[in-house]
Short mmCIF file of C-alpha atoms in Angstrom, two decimals:
data_model
loop_
_atom_site.label_atom_id
_atom_site.label_comp_id
_atom_site.label_asym_id
_atom_site.label_seq_id
_atom_site.Cartn_x
_atom_site.Cartn_y
_atom_site.Cartn_z
CA UNK B 4 74.76 236.87 89.16
CA UNK B 5 78.20 236.43 87.61
CA UNK B 6 77.06 233.26 85.89
CA UNK B 7 74.14 235.06 84.25
CA UNK B 8 76.56 237.70 82.97
CA UNK B 9 78.58 234.91 81.36
CA UNK B 10 75.39 233.49 79.86
CA UNK B 11 74.43 236.81 78.27
CA UNK B 12 77.82 237.32 76.64
CA UNK B 13 77.66 233.72 75.46
CA UNK B 14 74.23 234.46 73.98
CA UNK B 15 75.48 237.61 72.30
CA UNK B 16 78.28 235.69 70.63
CA UNK B 17 75.75 233.37 69.04
CA UNK B 18 73.08 235.95 68.38
CA UNK B 19 73.48 236.38 64.65
CA UNK B 20 73.46 232.65 63.84
CA UNK B 21 70.79 231.43 66.26
CA UNK B 22 68.24 234.26 66.37
CA UNK B 23 65.29 231.92 66.57
CA UNK B 24 66.74 229.90 69.46
CA UNK B 25 66.92 232.68 72.01
CA UNK B 26 63.56 234.21 72.70
CA UNK B 27 60.52 232.00 73.06
CA UNK B 28 58.61 231.65 69.75
CA UNK B 29 55.24 233.38 69.73
CA UNK B 30 51.67 232.08 69.55
CA UNK B 31 50.56 228.52 68.90
CA UNK B 32 53.87 227.56 67.26
CA UNK B 33 55.61 227.91 70.62
CA UNK B 34 53.49 225.05 72.00
CA UNK B 35 52.96 222.81 68.97
CA UNK B 36 56.64 222.80 67.99
CA UNK B 37 57.92 223.10 71.59
CA UNK B 38 61.40 221.68 72.13
CA UNK B 39 62.17 223.65 75.30
CA UNK B 40 61.99 221.45 78.39
CA UNK B 41 60.09 224.11 80.37
CA UNK B 42 57.37 224.48 77.72
CA UNK B 43 57.00 220.72 77.37
CA UNK B 44 56.85 220.35 81.15
CA UNK B 45 54.07 222.95 81.20
CA UNK B 46 52.17 221.08 78.47
CA UNK B 47 52.43 217.82 80.44
CA UNK B 48 51.17 219.50 83.61
CA UNK B 49 48.15 221.09 81.90
CA UNK B 50 47.34 217.84 80.12
CA UNK B 51 47.51 215.83 83.35
CA UNK B 52 45.35 218.36 85.22
CA UNK B 53 42.75 218.19 82.44
CA UNK B 54 42.75 214.41 82.73
CA UNK B 55 42.52 214.67 86.53
CA UNK B 56 39.35 216.74 86.21
CA UNK B 57 37.94 214.40 83.52
CA UNK B 58 38.66 211.27 85.57
CA UNK B 59 37.31 213.09 88.62
CA UNK B 60 34.07 213.85 86.79
CA UNK B 61 33.65 210.11 86.13
CA UNK B 62 34.32 209.46 89.83
CA UNK B 63 31.56 211.95 90.74
CA UNK B 64 29.11 209.99 88.56
CA UNK B 65 30.21 206.75 90.27
CA UNK B 66 29.69 208.25 93.74
CA UNK B 67 26.33 209.74 92.69
CA UNK B 68 25.13 206.27 91.69
CA UNK B 69 26.36 204.81 94.99
CA UNK B 70 24.78 207.58 97.09
CA UNK B 71 21.75 205.35 97.79
CA UNK B 72 21.05 201.62 97.30
CA UNK B 73 19.11 200.63 94.18
CA UNK B 74 19.87 201.78 90.64
CA UNK B 75 19.65 205.58 90.66
CA UNK B 76 21.09 207.08 87.49
CA UNK B 77 22.49 204.37 85.22
CA UNK B 78 22.55 200.73 84.25
CA UNK B 79 25.29 198.49 85.71
CA UNK B 80 26.95 198.21 82.26
CA UNK B 81 27.51 201.97 82.11
CA UNK B 82 28.60 202.00 85.77
CA UNK B 83 31.32 199.47 84.90
CA UNK B 84 32.42 201.62 81.95
CA UNK B 85 32.79 204.56 84.35
CA UNK B 86 34.86 202.63 86.91
CA UNK B 87 37.13 201.29 84.15
CA UNK B 88 37.68 204.60 82.39
CA UNK B 89 38.12 206.45 85.70
CA UNK B 90 40.99 204.11 86.57
CA UNK B 91 42.67 204.27 83.15
CA UNK B 92 42.37 208.08 82.93
CA UNK B 93 43.74 208.66 86.42
CA UNK B 94 46.66 206.22 86.19
CA UNK B 95 47.82 206.76 82.60
CA UNK B 96 46.41 210.24 81.98
CA UNK B 97 46.72 212.16 85.24
CA UNK B 98 49.37 210.78 87.63
CA UNK B 99 52.05 209.51 85.23
CA UNK B 100 52.10 212.51 82.84
CA UNK B 101 52.12 214.89 85.83
CA UNK B 102 55.34 213.34 87.12
CA UNK B 103 56.83 213.45 83.61
CA UNK B 104 55.90 217.14 83.53
CA UNK B 105 57.77 217.68 86.80
CA UNK B 106 60.75 215.77 85.41
CA UNK B 107 60.80 217.92 82.27
CA UNK B 108 60.69 221.12 84.27
CA UNK B 109 63.00 220.22 87.14
CA UNK B 110 65.59 217.65 86.02
CA UNK B 111 67.56 220.00 83.70
CA UNK B 112 67.31 222.81 86.29
CA UNK B 113 68.49 220.54 89.10
CA UNK B 114 71.47 219.06 87.28
CA UNK B 115 72.55 222.29 85.57
CA UNK B 116 71.76 221.09 82.03
CA UNK B 117 70.59 223.49 79.31
CA UNK B 118 67.73 221.20 78.23
CA UNK B 119 66.70 217.57 77.92
CA UNK B 120 68.95 215.30 75.85
CA UNK B 121 66.53 214.67 72.97
CA UNK B 122 64.44 217.80 72.51
CA UNK B 123 62.43 216.73 69.45
CA UNK B 124 61.71 213.28 70.86
CA UNK B 125 60.54 215.10 73.98
CA UNK B 126 58.03 217.05 71.87
CA UNK B 127 56.84 213.85 70.17
CA UNK B 128 56.44 211.96 73.45
CA UNK B 129 54.11 214.69 74.72
CA UNK B 130 52.03 215.02 71.54
CA UNK B 131 51.26 211.30 71.58
CA UNK B 132 49.17 211.84 74.72
CA UNK B 133 46.28 214.08 73.52
CA UNK B 134 45.23 211.67 70.70
CA UNK B 135 45.29 208.79 73.21
CA UNK B 136 43.11 210.80 75.61
CA UNK B 137 40.68 211.64 72.78
CA UNK B 138 40.48 207.93 71.86
CA UNK B 139 39.56 207.10 75.45
CA UNK B 140 36.94 209.83 75.66
CA UNK B 141 35.37 209.01 72.28
CA UNK B 142 35.15 205.31 73.14
CA UNK B 143 32.04 206.13 75.24
CA UNK B 144 30.24 206.96 71.98
CA UNK B 145 30.88 203.81 69.95
CA UNK B 146 28.41 200.86 69.90
CA UNK B 147 28.57 199.04 73.23
CA UNK B 148 30.27 202.02 74.87
CA UNK B 149 33.70 202.20 76.47
CA UNK B 150 35.50 199.16 77.82
CA UNK B 151 33.99 197.86 81.07
CA UNK B 152 36.60 195.22 81.90
CA UNK B 153 38.08 197.16 84.84
CA UNK B 154 41.24 199.29 84.44
CA UNK B 155 43.23 196.02 84.56
CA UNK B 156 41.37 194.87 81.40
CA UNK B 157 41.13 191.27 82.63
CA UNK B 158 40.36 188.48 80.19
CA UNK B 159 37.84 186.92 79.52
CA UNK B 160 35.85 190.18 79.87
CA UNK B 161 38.29 192.08 77.66
CA UNK B 162 38.05 189.49 74.88
CA UNK B 163 34.26 189.98 74.67
CA UNK B 164 33.78 193.77 74.68
CA UNK B 165 32.80 195.94 71.72
CA UNK B 166 35.04 198.31 69.71
CA UNK B 167 35.51 200.54 72.79
CA UNK B 168 37.90 197.88 74.05
CA UNK B 169 40.07 198.16 70.92
CA UNK B 170 40.18 201.93 71.33
CA UNK B 171 41.37 201.52 74.93
CA UNK B 172 44.07 199.07 73.82
CA UNK B 173 45.24 201.48 71.11
CA UNK B 174 45.25 204.40 73.57
CA UNK B 175 47.34 202.40 76.07
CA UNK B 176 49.81 201.48 73.33
CA UNK B 177 50.25 205.13 72.42
CA UNK B 178 50.62 206.23 76.05
CA UNK B 179 53.11 203.42 76.64
CA UNK B 180 55.24 204.56 73.70
CA UNK B 181 55.15 208.09 75.12
CA UNK B 182 56.31 206.81 78.55
CA UNK B 183 59.19 204.84 77.05
CA UNK B 184 60.45 207.82 75.02
CA UNK B 185 60.14 210.12 78.02
CA UNK B 186 62.07 207.63 80.15
CA UNK B 187 64.93 207.28 77.66
CA UNK B 188 65.16 211.06 77.57
CA UNK B 189 65.29 211.35 81.36
CA UNK B 190 67.94 208.61 81.74
CA UNK B 191 70.25 210.07 79.09
CA UNK B 192 69.79 213.59 80.44
CA UNK B 193 70.64 212.62 84.02
CA UNK B 194 73.57 210.34 83.15
CA UNK B 195 75.18 212.47 80.42
CA UNK B 196 74.31 216.11 81.03
CA UNK B 197 75.07 216.72 84.70
CA UNK B 198 77.02 219.85 85.56
CA UNK B 199 80.77 219.36 86.13
CA UNK B 200 81.38 218.19 89.69
CA UNK B 201 77.91 216.67 90.17
CA UNK B 202 78.67 213.03 90.90
CA UNK B 203 75.84 210.50 91.08
CA UNK B 204 75.85 210.64 94.88
CA UNK B 205 75.39 214.41 94.71
CA UNK B 206 72.29 214.12 92.50
CA UNK B 207 69.18 215.77 93.96
CA UNK B 208 66.78 213.11 95.35
CA UNK B 209 64.12 213.98 92.77
CA UNK B 210 66.58 213.14 89.97
CA UNK B 211 67.53 209.89 91.69
CA UNK B 212 63.93 208.77 92.09
CA UNK B 213 63.18 209.66 88.46
CA UNK B 214 66.29 207.90 87.17
CA UNK B 215 65.18 204.68 88.90
CA UNK B 216 61.55 205.21 87.82
CA UNK B 217 62.62 205.65 84.18
CA UNK B 218 64.42 202.28 84.25
CA UNK B 219 61.27 200.72 85.72
CA UNK B 220 59.14 202.21 82.93
CA UNK B 221 61.44 200.91 80.20
CA UNK B 222 61.36 197.46 81.80
CA UNK B 223 57.59 197.10 82.26
CA UNK B 224 55.81 199.13 79.57
CA UNK B 225 56.64 196.48 76.91
CA UNK B 226 55.12 193.84 79.22
CA UNK B 227 51.82 195.74 79.27
CA UNK B 228 52.07 196.15 75.49
CA UNK B 229 52.49 192.38 75.18
CA UNK B 230 49.46 191.64 77.37
CA UNK B 231 47.12 193.98 75.51
CA UNK B 232 48.45 192.87 72.10
CA UNK B 233 47.69 189.25 73.00
CA UNK B 234 44.21 190.41 74.03
CA UNK B 235 43.86 192.12 70.65
CA UNK B 236 44.86 188.99 68.69
CA UNK B 237 42.47 186.92 70.83
CA UNK B 238 39.73 189.34 69.90
CA UNK B 239 40.34 189.59 66.17
CA UNK B 240 42.81 187.01 64.88
CA UNK B 241 41.64 183.72 66.37
CA UNK B 242 44.47 183.18 68.84
CA UNK B 243 43.66 181.63 72.23
CA UNK B 244 46.17 183.10 74.66
CA UNK B 245 43.51 183.79 77.28
CA UNK B 246 40.61 181.73 75.89
CA UNK B 247 40.17 178.51 77.88
CA UNK B 248 38.04 176.95 75.10
CA UNK B 249 41.05 177.11 72.77
CA UNK B 250 43.53 175.86 75.36
CA UNK B 251 44.47 179.31 76.68
CA UNK B 252 44.49 180.52 80.27
CA UNK B 253 42.70 183.66 81.53
CA UNK B 254 44.89 183.61 84.66
CA UNK B 255 47.99 183.98 82.46
CA UNK B 256 46.67 187.45 81.58
CA UNK B 257 46.69 188.34 85.26
CA UNK B 258 50.30 187.15 85.65
CA UNK B 259 51.47 189.21 82.68
CA UNK B 260 49.42 192.27 83.62
CA UNK B 261 50.56 192.38 87.25
CA UNK B 262 54.18 191.80 86.28
CA UNK B 263 53.70 195.21 84.69
CA UNK B 264 51.16 196.46 87.23
CA UNK B 265 53.12 196.17 90.41
CA UNK B 266 56.23 198.05 89.26
CA UNK B 267 53.72 200.54 87.78
CA UNK B 268 52.46 201.25 91.31
CA UNK B 269 56.01 202.23 92.31
CA UNK B 270 56.44 204.21 89.08
CA UNK B 271 53.61 206.38 90.40
CA UNK B 272 55.04 206.81 93.92
CA UNK B 273 58.87 206.98 93.60
CA UNK B 274 58.92 210.48 92.02
CA UNK B 275 56.55 211.54 94.82
CA UNK B 276 59.17 210.35 97.33
CA UNK B 277 61.69 212.51 95.48
CA UNK B 278 59.53 215.64 95.68
CA UNK B 279 58.87 215.13 99.40
CA UNK B 280 62.61 214.57 99.98
CA UNK B 281 63.25 218.13 98.73
CA UNK B 282 60.44 219.84 100.60
CA UNK B 283 60.96 218.38 104.09
CA UNK B 284 64.65 219.44 104.39
CA UNK B 285 63.80 222.92 103.04
CA UNK B 286 61.14 223.69 105.64
CA UNK B 287 62.91 221.85 108.48
CA UNK B 288 66.05 223.85 107.58
CA UNK B 289 68.20 220.74 107.84
CA UNK B 290 69.99 218.42 105.46
CA UNK B 291 68.03 215.35 104.39
CA UNK B 292 68.77 212.66 106.98
CA UNK B 293 70.44 209.61 105.43
CA UNK B 294 70.78 210.64 101.77
CA UNK B 295 72.65 207.45 100.77
CA UNK B 296 70.13 205.21 102.53
CA UNK B 297 67.32 207.02 100.66
CA UNK B 298 69.02 206.25 97.34
CA UNK B 299 69.54 202.58 98.25
CA UNK B 300 65.99 202.30 99.60
CA UNK B 301 64.60 203.68 96.34
CA UNK B 302 66.66 201.20 94.31
CA UNK B 303 65.64 198.26 96.51
CA UNK B 304 61.95 199.19 96.26
CA UNK B 305 62.36 199.16 92.47
CA UNK B 306 64.07 195.74 92.46
CA UNK B 307 61.61 194.17 94.92
CA UNK B 308 58.65 195.52 92.94
CA UNK B 309 59.37 192.85 90.29
CA UNK B 310 59.03 190.04 92.83
CA UNK B 311 55.60 190.67 94.35
CA UNK B 312 53.17 190.79 91.43
CA UNK B 313 51.07 187.77 92.39
CA UNK B 314 49.91 189.29 95.67
CA UNK B 315 47.09 190.64 93.49
CA UNK B 316 46.15 187.05 92.68
CA UNK B 317 45.86 185.18 95.98
CA UNK B 318 42.33 184.07 95.07
CA UNK B 319 43.21 182.56 91.68
CA UNK B 320 44.09 179.17 93.19
CA UNK B 321 47.88 179.43 93.29
CA UNK B 322 49.75 176.80 95.37
CA UNK B 323 50.39 177.54 99.03
CA UNK B 324 54.15 177.72 98.45
CA UNK B 325 53.64 180.55 95.95
CA UNK B 326 51.21 182.29 98.30
CA UNK B 327 53.84 182.21 101.06
CA UNK B 328 56.59 183.49 98.77
CA UNK B 329 54.52 186.44 97.54
CA UNK B 330 53.28 187.19 101.05
CA UNK B 331 56.81 187.45 102.48
CA UNK B 332 58.17 189.30 99.45
CA UNK B 333 55.37 191.86 99.78
CA UNK B 334 56.13 192.36 103.47
CA UNK B 335 59.80 192.82 102.60
CA UNK B 336 58.97 195.92 100.51
CA UNK B 337 57.74 197.57 103.71
CA UNK B 338 61.35 197.71 104.93
CA UNK B 339 62.86 200.20 102.42
CA UNK B 340 59.58 202.15 102.44
CA UNK B 341 59.82 202.36 106.22
CA UNK B 342 63.42 203.55 105.89
CA UNK B 343 62.18 206.50 103.84
CA UNK B 344 59.41 207.37 106.33
CA UNK B 345 61.89 207.31 109.24
CA UNK B 346 64.41 209.38 107.28
CA UNK B 347 61.80 212.10 106.67
CA UNK B 348 60.76 212.07 110.33
CA UNK B 349 64.44 212.22 111.40
CA UNK B 350 64.94 215.16 109.03
CA UNK B 351 62.09 217.02 110.74
CA UNK B 352 63.27 216.03 114.23
CA UNK B 353 64.54 219.15 116.06
CA UNK B 354 64.52 221.15 112.82
CA UNK B 355 63.27 224.75 112.93
CA UNK B 356 60.13 223.91 110.98
CA UNK B 357 57.69 226.30 109.37
CA UNK B 358 54.42 225.19 107.87
CA UNK B 359 53.94 226.80 104.48
CA UNK B 360 51.63 224.99 102.05
CA UNK B 361 54.34 222.79 100.44
CA UNK B 362 55.36 221.53 103.90
CA UNK B 363 51.73 220.93 104.90
CA UNK B 364 51.18 218.79 101.80
CA UNK B 365 54.46 216.93 102.41
CA UNK B 366 53.56 216.14 106.04
CA UNK B 367 50.00 215.27 104.98
CA UNK B 368 51.56 212.97 102.38
CA UNK B 369 53.68 211.16 105.00
CA UNK B 370 50.75 210.76 107.40
CA UNK B 371 48.16 209.50 104.92
CA UNK B 372 50.59 207.54 102.76
CA UNK B 373 51.69 205.64 105.88
CA UNK B 374 48.07 204.63 106.52
CA UNK B 375 47.90 203.41 102.90
CA UNK B 376 51.14 201.47 103.45
CA UNK B 377 49.76 199.75 106.55
CA UNK B 378 46.56 198.70 104.80
CA UNK B 379 48.81 197.31 102.05
CA UNK B 380 50.68 195.24 104.65
CA UNK B 381 47.34 193.92 105.92
CA UNK B 382 46.39 192.92 102.35
CA UNK B 383 49.76 191.17 102.01
CA UNK B 384 48.67 188.57 104.57
CA UNK B 385 47.20 185.84 102.35
CA UNK B 386 44.29 184.65 104.55
CA UNK B 387 43.18 188.24 105.19
CA UNK B 388 43.55 189.14 101.53
CA UNK B 389 41.35 186.21 100.49
CA UNK B 390 38.59 187.74 102.64
CA UNK B 391 39.16 191.31 101.43
CA UNK B 392 39.92 190.59 97.76
CA UNK B 393 37.84 192.80 95.43
CA UNK B 394 36.10 194.61 98.29
CA UNK B 395 36.06 198.32 99.08
CA UNK B 396 38.97 197.73 101.49
CA UNK B 397 41.21 197.39 98.42
CA UNK B 398 39.69 200.55 96.90
CA UNK B 399 40.43 202.43 100.13
CA UNK B 400 44.00 201.08 100.22
CA UNK B 401 45.04 202.12 96.73
CA UNK B 402 43.36 205.51 96.91
CA UNK B 403 45.29 206.20 100.12
CA UNK B 404 48.48 205.39 98.23
CA UNK B 405 47.67 207.07 94.91
CA UNK B 406 45.57 210.09 95.89
CA UNK B 407 47.07 210.90 99.29
CA UNK B 408 50.39 209.60 97.98
CA UNK B 409 51.06 210.63 94.39
CA UNK B 410 48.51 213.46 94.10
CA UNK B 411 49.36 215.16 97.42
CA UNK B 412 53.06 215.02 96.50
CA UNK B 413 52.25 216.62 93.13
CA UNK B 414 50.37 219.42 94.90
CA UNK B 415 53.30 219.85 97.30
CA UNK B 416 55.67 220.08 94.32
CA UNK B 417 53.46 222.67 92.62
CA UNK B 418 53.42 224.93 95.68
CA UNK B 419 57.16 224.44 96.18
CA UNK B 420 58.46 224.97 92.63
CA UNK B 421 55.49 226.91 91.22
CA UNK B 422 57.02 230.32 92.13
CA UNK B 423 60.09 229.33 90.08
CA UNK B 424 57.84 228.44 87.11
CA UNK B 425 55.46 231.41 87.14
CA UNK B 426 57.60 234.08 88.82
CA UNK B 427 54.77 234.83 91.27
CA UNK B 428 54.02 233.59 94.77
CA UNK B 429 50.72 231.77 95.21
CA UNK B 430 48.30 233.03 97.87
CA UNK B 431 49.31 231.29 101.12
CA UNK B 432 45.83 231.45 102.70
CA UNK B 433 44.22 229.89 99.63
CA UNK B 434 46.93 227.23 99.53
CA UNK B 435 46.17 226.33 103.15
CA UNK B 436 42.42 226.19 102.43
CA UNK B 437 43.20 223.82 99.52
CA UNK B 438 45.36 221.65 101.78
CA UNK B 439 42.99 221.35 104.74
CA UNK B 440 39.95 220.95 102.50
CA UNK B 441 41.67 218.23 100.46
CA UNK B 442 43.05 216.36 103.49
CA UNK B 443 39.79 216.33 105.46
CA UNK B 444 37.52 215.57 102.51
CA UNK B 445 39.89 212.90 101.22
CA UNK B 446 39.62 211.06 104.55
CA UNK B 447 35.84 211.57 104.68
CA UNK B 448 35.65 209.95 101.23
CA UNK B 449 37.98 206.99 101.57
CA UNK B 450 38.24 206.13 105.26
CA UNK B 451 34.67 204.73 105.43
CA UNK B 452 35.54 202.42 102.53
CA UNK B 453 37.78 200.40 104.88
CA UNK B 454 34.70 199.55 106.97
CA UNK B 455 32.60 198.81 103.87
CA UNK B 456 35.28 196.39 102.69
CA UNK B 457 35.65 194.71 106.09
CA UNK B 458 31.86 194.26 106.10
CA UNK B 459 32.09 192.59 102.69
CA UNK B 460 30.89 195.17 100.16
CA UNK B 461 32.36 194.18 96.75
CA UNK B 462 33.80 196.84 94.45
CA UNK B 463 32.65 197.60 90.88
CA UNK B 464 28.99 196.96 91.80
CA UNK B 465 26.38 199.57 90.89
CA UNK B 466 24.06 198.49 93.72
CA UNK B 467 24.40 197.26 97.32
CA UNK B 468 22.27 196.00 100.24
CA UNK B 469 20.73 198.63 102.52
CA UNK B 470 23.10 197.94 105.44
CA UNK B 471 25.95 199.67 103.56
CA UNK B 472 23.99 202.89 102.98
CA UNK B 473 25.38 205.14 105.73
CA UNK B 474 29.06 204.79 104.86
CA UNK B 475 28.29 205.16 101.14
CA UNK B 476 26.40 208.42 101.79
CA UNK B 477 29.38 209.76 103.75
CA UNK B 478 31.84 208.68 101.04
CA UNK B 479 29.75 210.25 98.26
CA UNK B 480 29.44 213.60 100.07
CA UNK B 481 33.17 213.59 100.82
CA UNK B 482 33.97 212.72 97.21
CA UNK B 483 31.93 215.61 95.86
CA UNK B 484 33.64 217.98 98.30
CA UNK B 485 37.09 216.65 97.39
CA UNK B 486 36.34 217.18 93.69
CA UNK B 487 35.18 220.75 94.33
CA UNK B 488 38.41 221.44 96.27
CA UNK B 489 40.41 220.66 93.12
CA UNK B 490 38.30 223.15 91.13
CA UNK B 491 39.02 225.66 93.92
CA UNK B 492 42.73 224.86 93.48
CA UNK B 493 42.47 225.63 89.76
CA UNK B 494 40.51 228.89 90.02
CA UNK B 495 41.78 230.29 93.33
CA UNK B 496 45.43 229.17 93.29
CA UNK B 497 46.78 228.13 89.88
CA UNK B 498 45.23 230.71 87.54
CA UNK B 499 45.83 233.73 89.86
CA UNK B 500 49.46 232.71 90.45
CA UNK B 501 50.03 232.49 86.67
CA UNK B 502 48.37 235.86 86.02
CA UNK B 503 50.33 237.81 88.59
CA UNK B 504 50.65 238.64 92.25
CA UNK B 505 53.63 239.11 94.53
CA UNK B 506 56.81 238.57 92.47
CA UNK B 507 58.78 235.53 93.68
CA UNK B 508 62.39 235.89 94.78
CA UNK B 509 65.03 233.80 93.00
CA UNK B 510 65.05 231.67 96.16
CA UNK B 511 61.61 232.08 97.78
CA UNK B 512 62.29 229.49 100.53
CA UNK B 513 65.20 230.33 102.82
CA UNK B 514 66.08 226.69 103.52
CA UNK B 515 66.03 225.64 99.86
CA UNK B 516 69.14 224.16 98.28
CA UNK B 517 69.93 223.16 94.71
CA UNK B 518 70.84 224.63 91.34
CA UNK B 519 67.21 225.40 90.45
CA UNK B 520 67.29 228.27 92.99
CA UNK B 521 70.30 229.91 91.33
CA UNK B 522 68.35 230.95 88.21
CA UNK B 523 65.93 233.92 88.20
CA UNK B 524 62.19 233.55 88.89
CA UNK B 525 60.44 232.94 86.55
CA UNK B 526 63.08 230.61 85.09
CA UNK B 527 64.16 232.17 81.76
CA UNK B 528 63.48 230.35 78.49
CA UNK B 529 67.13 229.28 78.33
CA UNK B 530 69.06 228.40 81.47
CA UNK B 531 72.58 227.09 82.08
CA UNK B 532 73.94 227.72 78.58
CA UNK B 533 77.28 227.63 80.37
CA UNK B 534 77.02 224.75 82.86
CA UNK B 535 77.60 225.74 86.50
CA UNK B 536 80.32 223.98 88.49
CA UNK B 537 79.14 222.03 91.52
CA UNK B 538 81.46 222.25 94.53
#
């Protein structure tokens, strides 16, 4: 409490000159002109949840069409628009902004900084996102509909679509600019604004994973921008980067895209590793096992992620030497990832564990993410991948990594830090219902897809032969249930815990460590005006 006393006197000294900086501004101005990292973090989280529900609605339409063989509800063209927009909305609209929201909220609190380094740029990087999301949504209404080239926007499909394709390209440019600005902000904040005494090897794991992720984003977002700009000039300015008739190469698009796309996959999972690395030690009441090895493993995953891109392209006719290189490089990434899994298990080993909702989601994350990792290893083996390429096995694999990986970690982080944000404890029973419902229904939805893929059902098809019916029925029912669980999460957990309930203690979890638990709950508008000293 002594530090807060210092803060208040410090505030009083500045009161007359900085009136407007101390309380939160009122009404819409507080959000439109937000420069406070907590408000911007909140905006990011609400935006990403809105996009999660929008992308989820598209997924429900996809699963409704696939409930039975034959064309039920829509033409294949519209079905392909849905699969494409579902992917783009979830990757660029839901998962990435959610992690940026967590970074905005937690990084300054964890390193004892008063705010992010560039507050106005922080505001701008958020407000780029809603126009991009509107562009994506409106593209369904233009002639020819939204882009249907798959979320990877492969040429030559992407060079032939209607204006919806241009809108998607523009939206991705805007979202990419937002990511780059957010990343610069996070890097400068972590490197320059740490509390006295907090060396790099004392950084909380979430800050470490975000620091590495931010470097990844700055490295690869321009690559994506290059690929989609070349697509744009092919479409409108007569270039032939990806047009074989003009001497271009459609496979070159895949090389450029996946040089962005594979690090992007780790951009969406490394911050999740950071969140889980805080929750497991808290509820096991032990220090994180092997902190330094976790940091090095995170860095090596990031470096290796630049060397494996062509494992998405084993069927494009690359030479056997290249296939072997990318196969072994892909398997190599399993090593640092395995280090992390074993570190978490070693942290839990002989700890006095309790199973509150954050811990349930963290353990669920480890279990299901590991399954996703193993299916990824199977896809790394070139001859197997050639059989499974573009089947539902691949769909199952990346949903295990991105839904049970990234999304479960985000839920875990909400339950863990939410009391610090809102000042109220969520309802534990409802949290557990959300966890068990999500875990079971997730597996009901995506586990059958492994069998569909092994049996040869291709993805992105609106119809299928009758022998695939049973597993598709199961997946569609599970998908609907999983979607409803997220609405339950919104109405039974999030909104009630914002409105009120049992007030949260400053440190609601007895095993929790870190500077974020030294400030009151809810975290005041301004924290750490006088930086704390880390022993």
